[in-house]
Amino acid sequence: MQSFTQKQGQYLAFIDAYTRVHLQPPAEADIQHRFGVTPPSVHQMILTLERAGFLRRQPGVPRSVKVLVPPEQLPVLETPLQPVKTSVKRN
């Protein structure tokens, strides 16, 4: 199996962590929300990871992605960068 990029590793780590917490894989919308990207970007990444052999899915079946990389080979899931929200009024 070839190695994955840092970005691909984060997608795989997120899918793995989400599946463990929620007992079902994330929907593409969940991945989109986590990474702040467009739906086509998420879908393209899923296809890329599938072609590379890092995950498997059943086309047309929602929430069917399964990470094929052993958990100990996945990177640590990084905290997403989020804009700071404040209730303080700006002048």
mmCIF file with all atom_site columns, C-alpha atoms in Angstrom:
data_model
loop_
_atom_site.group_PDB
_atom_site.id
_atom_site.type_symbol
_atom_site.label_atom_id
_atom_site.label_alt_id
_atom_site.label_comp_id
_atom_site.label_asym_id
_atom_site.label_entity_id
_atom_site.label_seq_id
_atom_site.pdbx_PDB_ins_code
_atom_site.Cartn_x
_atom_site.Cartn_y
_atom_site.Cartn_z
_atom_site.occupancy
_atom_site.B_iso_or_equiv
_atom_site.pdbx_formal_charge
_atom_site.auth_seq_id
_atom_site.auth_comp_id
_atom_site.auth_asym_id
_atom_site.auth_atom_id
_atom_site.pdbx_PDB_model_num
ATOM 1  C CA . MET A 1 1  ? 0.000   0.000  0.000  1.00 0.00 ? 1  MET A CA 1
ATOM 2  C CA . GLN A 1 2  ? 1.369   3.423  -0.911 1.00 0.00 ? 2  GLN A CA 1
ATOM 3  C CA . SER A 1 3  ? 1.676   6.185  1.635  1.00 0.00 ? 3  SER A CA 1
ATOM 4  C CA . PHE A 1 4  ? -0.876  8.973  1.906  1.00 0.00 ? 4  PHE A CA 1
ATOM 5  C CA . THR A 1 5  ? -0.401  12.729 1.984  1.00 0.00 ? 5  THR A CA 1
ATOM 6  C CA . GLN A 1 6  ? -0.860  14.773 5.153  1.00 0.00 ? 6  GLN A CA 1
ATOM 7  C CA . LYS A 1 7  ? -4.271  15.960 3.928  1.00 0.00 ? 7  LYS A CA 1
ATOM 8  C CA . GLN A 1 8  ? -5.369  12.449 2.969  1.00 0.00 ? 8  GLN A CA 1
ATOM 9  C CA . GLY A 1 9  ? -4.222  11.236 6.390  1.00 0.00 ? 9  GLY A CA 1
ATOM 10 C CA . GLN A 1 10 ? -6.430  13.813 8.085  1.00 0.00 ? 10 GLN A CA 1
ATOM 11 C CA . TYR A 1 11 ? -9.460  12.689 6.068  1.00 0.00 ? 11 TYR A CA 1
ATOM 12 C CA . LEU A 1 12 ? -8.752  9.056  6.941  1.00 0.00 ? 12 LEU A CA 1
ATOM 13 C CA . ALA A 1 13 ? -8.194  9.883  10.627 1.00 0.00 ? 13 ALA A CA 1
ATOM 14 C CA . PHE A 1 14 ? -11.462 11.854 10.715 1.00 0.00 ? 14 PHE A CA 1
ATOM 15 C CA . ILE A 1 15 ? -13.464 9.074  9.060  1.00 0.00 ? 15 ILE A CA 1
ATOM 16 C CA . ASP A 1 16 ? -11.968 6.529  11.464 1.00 0.00 ? 16 ASP A CA 1
ATOM 17 C CA . ALA A 1 17 ? -12.571 8.684  14.572 1.00 0.00 ? 17 ALA A CA 1
ATOM 18 C CA . TYR A 1 18 ? -16.112 9.623  13.495 1.00 0.00 ? 18 TYR A CA 1
ATOM 19 C CA . THR A 1 19 ? -16.957 5.964  12.906 1.00 0.00 ? 19 THR A CA 1
ATOM 20 C CA . ARG A 1 20 ? -15.662 4.994  16.357 1.00 0.00 ? 20 ARG A CA 1
ATOM 21 C CA . VAL A 1 21 ? -17.593 7.774  18.131 1.00 0.00 ? 21 VAL A CA 1
ATOM 22 C CA . HIS A 1 22 ? -20.879 7.565  16.204 1.00 0.00 ? 22 HIS A CA 1
ATOM 23 C CA . LEU A 1 23 ? -20.786 3.821  15.408 1.00 0.00 ? 23 LEU A CA 1
ATOM 24 C CA . GLN A 1 24 ? -21.386 4.628  11.743 1.00 0.00 ? 24 GLN A CA 1
ATOM 25 C CA . PRO A 1 25 ? -19.245 6.290  9.078  1.00 0.00 ? 25 PRO A CA 1
ATOM 26 C CA . PRO A 1 26 ? -19.691 9.998  8.377  1.00 0.00 ? 26 PRO A CA 1
ATOM 27 C CA . ALA A 1 27 ? -21.824 11.265 5.531  1.00 0.00 ? 27 ALA A CA 1
ATOM 28 C CA . GLU A 1 28 ? -20.007 13.347 2.938  1.00 0.00 ? 28 GLU A CA 1
ATOM 29 C CA . ALA A 1 29 ? -21.781 16.375 4.464  1.00 0.00 ? 29 ALA A CA 1
ATOM 30 C CA . ASP A 1 30 ? -20.136 15.607 7.837  1.00 0.00 ? 30 ASP A CA 1
ATOM 31 C CA . ILE A 1 31 ? -16.722 15.512 6.165  1.00 0.00 ? 31 ILE A CA 1
ATOM 32 C CA . GLN A 1 32 ? -17.508 18.728 4.283  1.00 0.00 ? 32 GLN A CA 1
ATOM 33 C CA . HIS A 1 33 ? -18.407 20.466 7.541  1.00 0.00 ? 33 HIS A CA 1
ATOM 34 C CA . ARG A 1 34 ? -15.270 19.219 9.328  1.00 0.00 ? 34 ARG A CA 1
ATOM 35 C CA . PHE A 1 35 ? -12.846 20.357 6.630  1.00 0.00 ? 35 PHE A CA 1
ATOM 36 C CA . GLY A 1 36 ? -14.734 23.424 5.367  1.00 0.00 ? 36 GLY A CA 1
ATOM 37 C CA . VAL A 1 37 ? -14.634 22.328 1.737  1.00 0.00 ? 37 VAL A CA 1
ATOM 38 C CA . THR A 1 38 ? -17.205 21.990 -1.030 1.00 0.00 ? 38 THR A CA 1
ATOM 39 C CA . PRO A 1 39 ? -19.252 18.815 -1.655 1.00 0.00 ? 39 PRO A CA 1
ATOM 40 C CA . PRO A 1 40 ? -17.368 18.076 -4.919 1.00 0.00 ? 40 PRO A CA 1
ATOM 41 C CA . SER A 1 41 ? -14.041 18.381 -3.053 1.00 0.00 ? 41 SER A CA 1
ATOM 42 C CA . VAL A 1 42 ? -15.139 15.817 -0.468 1.00 0.00 ? 42 VAL A CA 1
ATOM 43 C CA . HIS A 1 43 ? -16.429 13.446 -3.129 1.00 0.00 ? 43 HIS A CA 1
ATOM 44 C CA . GLN A 1 44 ? -13.214 13.750 -5.135 1.00 0.00 ? 44 GLN A CA 1
ATOM 45 C CA . MET A 1 45 ? -11.121 13.022 -2.025 1.00 0.00 ? 45 MET A CA 1
ATOM 46 C CA . ILE A 1 46 ? -13.247 9.941  -1.246 1.00 0.00 ? 46 ILE A CA 1
ATOM 47 C CA . LEU A 1 47 ? -12.736 8.682  -4.812 1.00 0.00 ? 47 LEU A CA 1
ATOM 48 C CA . THR A 1 48 ? -8.988  9.365  -4.619 1.00 0.00 ? 48 THR A CA 1
ATOM 49 C CA . LEU A 1 49 ? -8.662  7.519  -1.295 1.00 0.00 ? 49 LEU A CA 1
ATOM 50 C CA . GLU A 1 50 ? -10.696 4.619  -2.659 1.00 0.00 ? 50 GLU A CA 1
ATOM 51 C CA . ARG A 1 51 ? -8.590  4.340  -5.834 1.00 0.00 ? 51 ARG A CA 1
ATOM 52 C CA . ALA A 1 52 ? -5.418  4.370  -3.708 1.00 0.00 ? 52 ALA A CA 1
ATOM 53 C CA . GLY A 1 53 ? -6.766  1.492  -1.598 1.00 0.00 ? 53 GLY A CA 1
ATOM 54 C CA . PHE A 1 54 ? -7.038  3.486  1.649  1.00 0.00 ? 54 PHE A CA 1
ATOM 55 C CA . LEU A 1 55 ? -10.795 3.040  1.984  1.00 0.00 ? 55 LEU A CA 1
ATOM 56 C CA . ARG A 1 56 ? -13.680 1.094  0.543  1.00 0.00 ? 56 ARG A CA 1
ATOM 57 C CA . ARG A 1 57 ? -17.257 2.172  -0.095 1.00 0.00 ? 57 ARG A CA 1
ATOM 58 C CA . GLN A 1 58 ? -20.411 0.945  -1.754 1.00 0.00 ? 58 GLN A CA 1
ATOM 59 C CA . PRO A 1 59 ? -21.438 3.453  -4.447 1.00 0.00 ? 59 PRO A CA 1
ATOM 60 C CA . GLY A 1 60 ? -24.994 4.650  -3.954 1.00 0.00 ? 60 GLY A CA 1
ATOM 61 C CA . VAL A 1 61 ? -25.079 3.489  -0.320 1.00 0.00 ? 61 VAL A CA 1
ATOM 62 C CA . PRO A 1 62 ? -24.962 6.364  2.181  1.00 0.00 ? 62 PRO A CA 1
ATOM 63 C CA . ARG A 1 63 ? -22.374 6.203  4.973  1.00 0.00 ? 63 ARG A CA 1
ATOM 64 C CA . SER A 1 64 ? -20.654 3.162  3.519  1.00 0.00 ? 64 SER A CA 1
ATOM 65 C CA . VAL A 1 65 ? -17.013 4.304  3.691  1.00 0.00 ? 65 VAL A CA 1
ATOM 66 C CA . LYS A 1 66 ? -14.662 2.013  5.576  1.00 0.00 ? 66 LYS A CA 1
ATOM 67 C CA . VAL A 1 67 ? -11.042 2.933  6.302  1.00 0.00 ? 67 VAL A CA 1
ATOM 68 C CA . LEU A 1 68 ? -8.700  0.106  5.287  1.00 0.00 ? 68 LEU A CA 1
ATOM 69 C CA . VAL A 1 69 ? -5.592  1.585  6.934  1.00 0.00 ? 69 VAL A CA 1
ATOM 70 C CA . PRO A 1 70 ? -4.859  0.061  10.373 1.00 0.00 ? 70 PRO A CA 1
ATOM 71 C CA . PRO A 1 71 ? -5.637  2.599  13.145 1.00 0.00 ? 71 PRO A CA 1
ATOM 72 C CA . GLU A 1 72 ? -2.041  2.562  14.410 1.00 0.00 ? 72 GLU A CA 1
ATOM 73 C CA . GLN A 1 73 ? -0.878  3.794  10.974 1.00 0.00 ? 73 GLN A CA 1
ATOM 74 C CA . LEU A 1 74 ? -3.246  6.781  10.919 1.00 0.00 ? 74 LEU A CA 1
ATOM 75 C CA . PRO A 1 75 ? -1.995  10.227 11.940 1.00 0.00 ? 75 PRO A CA 1
ATOM 76 C CA . VAL A 1 76 ? -3.326  12.072 14.972 1.00 0.00 ? 76 VAL A CA 1
ATOM 77 C CA . LEU A 1 77 ? -6.436  14.045 14.000 1.00 0.00 ? 77 LEU A CA 1
ATOM 78 C CA . GLU A 1 78 ? -5.558  17.725 14.108 1.00 0.00 ? 78 GLU A CA 1
ATOM 79 C CA . THR A 1 79 ? -7.841  20.299 15.687 1.00 0.00 ? 79 THR A CA 1
ATOM 80 C CA . PRO A 1 80 ? -9.591  22.261 12.927 1.00 0.00 ? 80 PRO A CA 1
ATOM 81 C CA . LEU A 1 81 ? -8.826  25.939 12.618 1.00 0.00 ? 81 LEU A CA 1
ATOM 82 C CA . GLN A 1 82 ? -12.001 27.843 13.320 1.00 0.00 ? 82 GLN A CA 1
ATOM 83 C CA . PRO A 1 83 ? -12.597 31.562 13.259 1.00 0.00 ? 83 PRO A CA 1
ATOM 84 C CA . VAL A 1 84 ? -12.897 33.119 16.681 1.00 0.00 ? 84 VAL A CA 1
ATOM 85 C CA . LYS A 1 85 ? -16.512 33.979 17.483 1.00 0.00 ? 85 LYS A CA 1
ATOM 86 C CA . THR A 1 86 ? -17.220 36.774 19.865 1.00 0.00 ? 86 THR A CA 1
ATOM 87 C CA . SER A 1 87 ? -20.227 38.655 21.126 1.00 0.00 ? 87 SER A CA 1
ATOM 88 C CA . VAL A 1 88 ? -18.176 41.813 21.598 1.00 0.00 ? 88 VAL A CA 1
ATOM 89 C CA . LYS A 1 89 ? -19.314 44.556 19.266 1.00 0.00 ? 89 LYS A CA 1
ATOM 90 C CA . ARG A 1 90 ? -16.608 45.924 16.984 1.00 0.00 ? 90 ARG A CA 1
ATOM 91 C CA . ASN A 1 91 ? -16.312 49.649 16.344 1.00 0.00 ? 91 ASN A CA 1
#
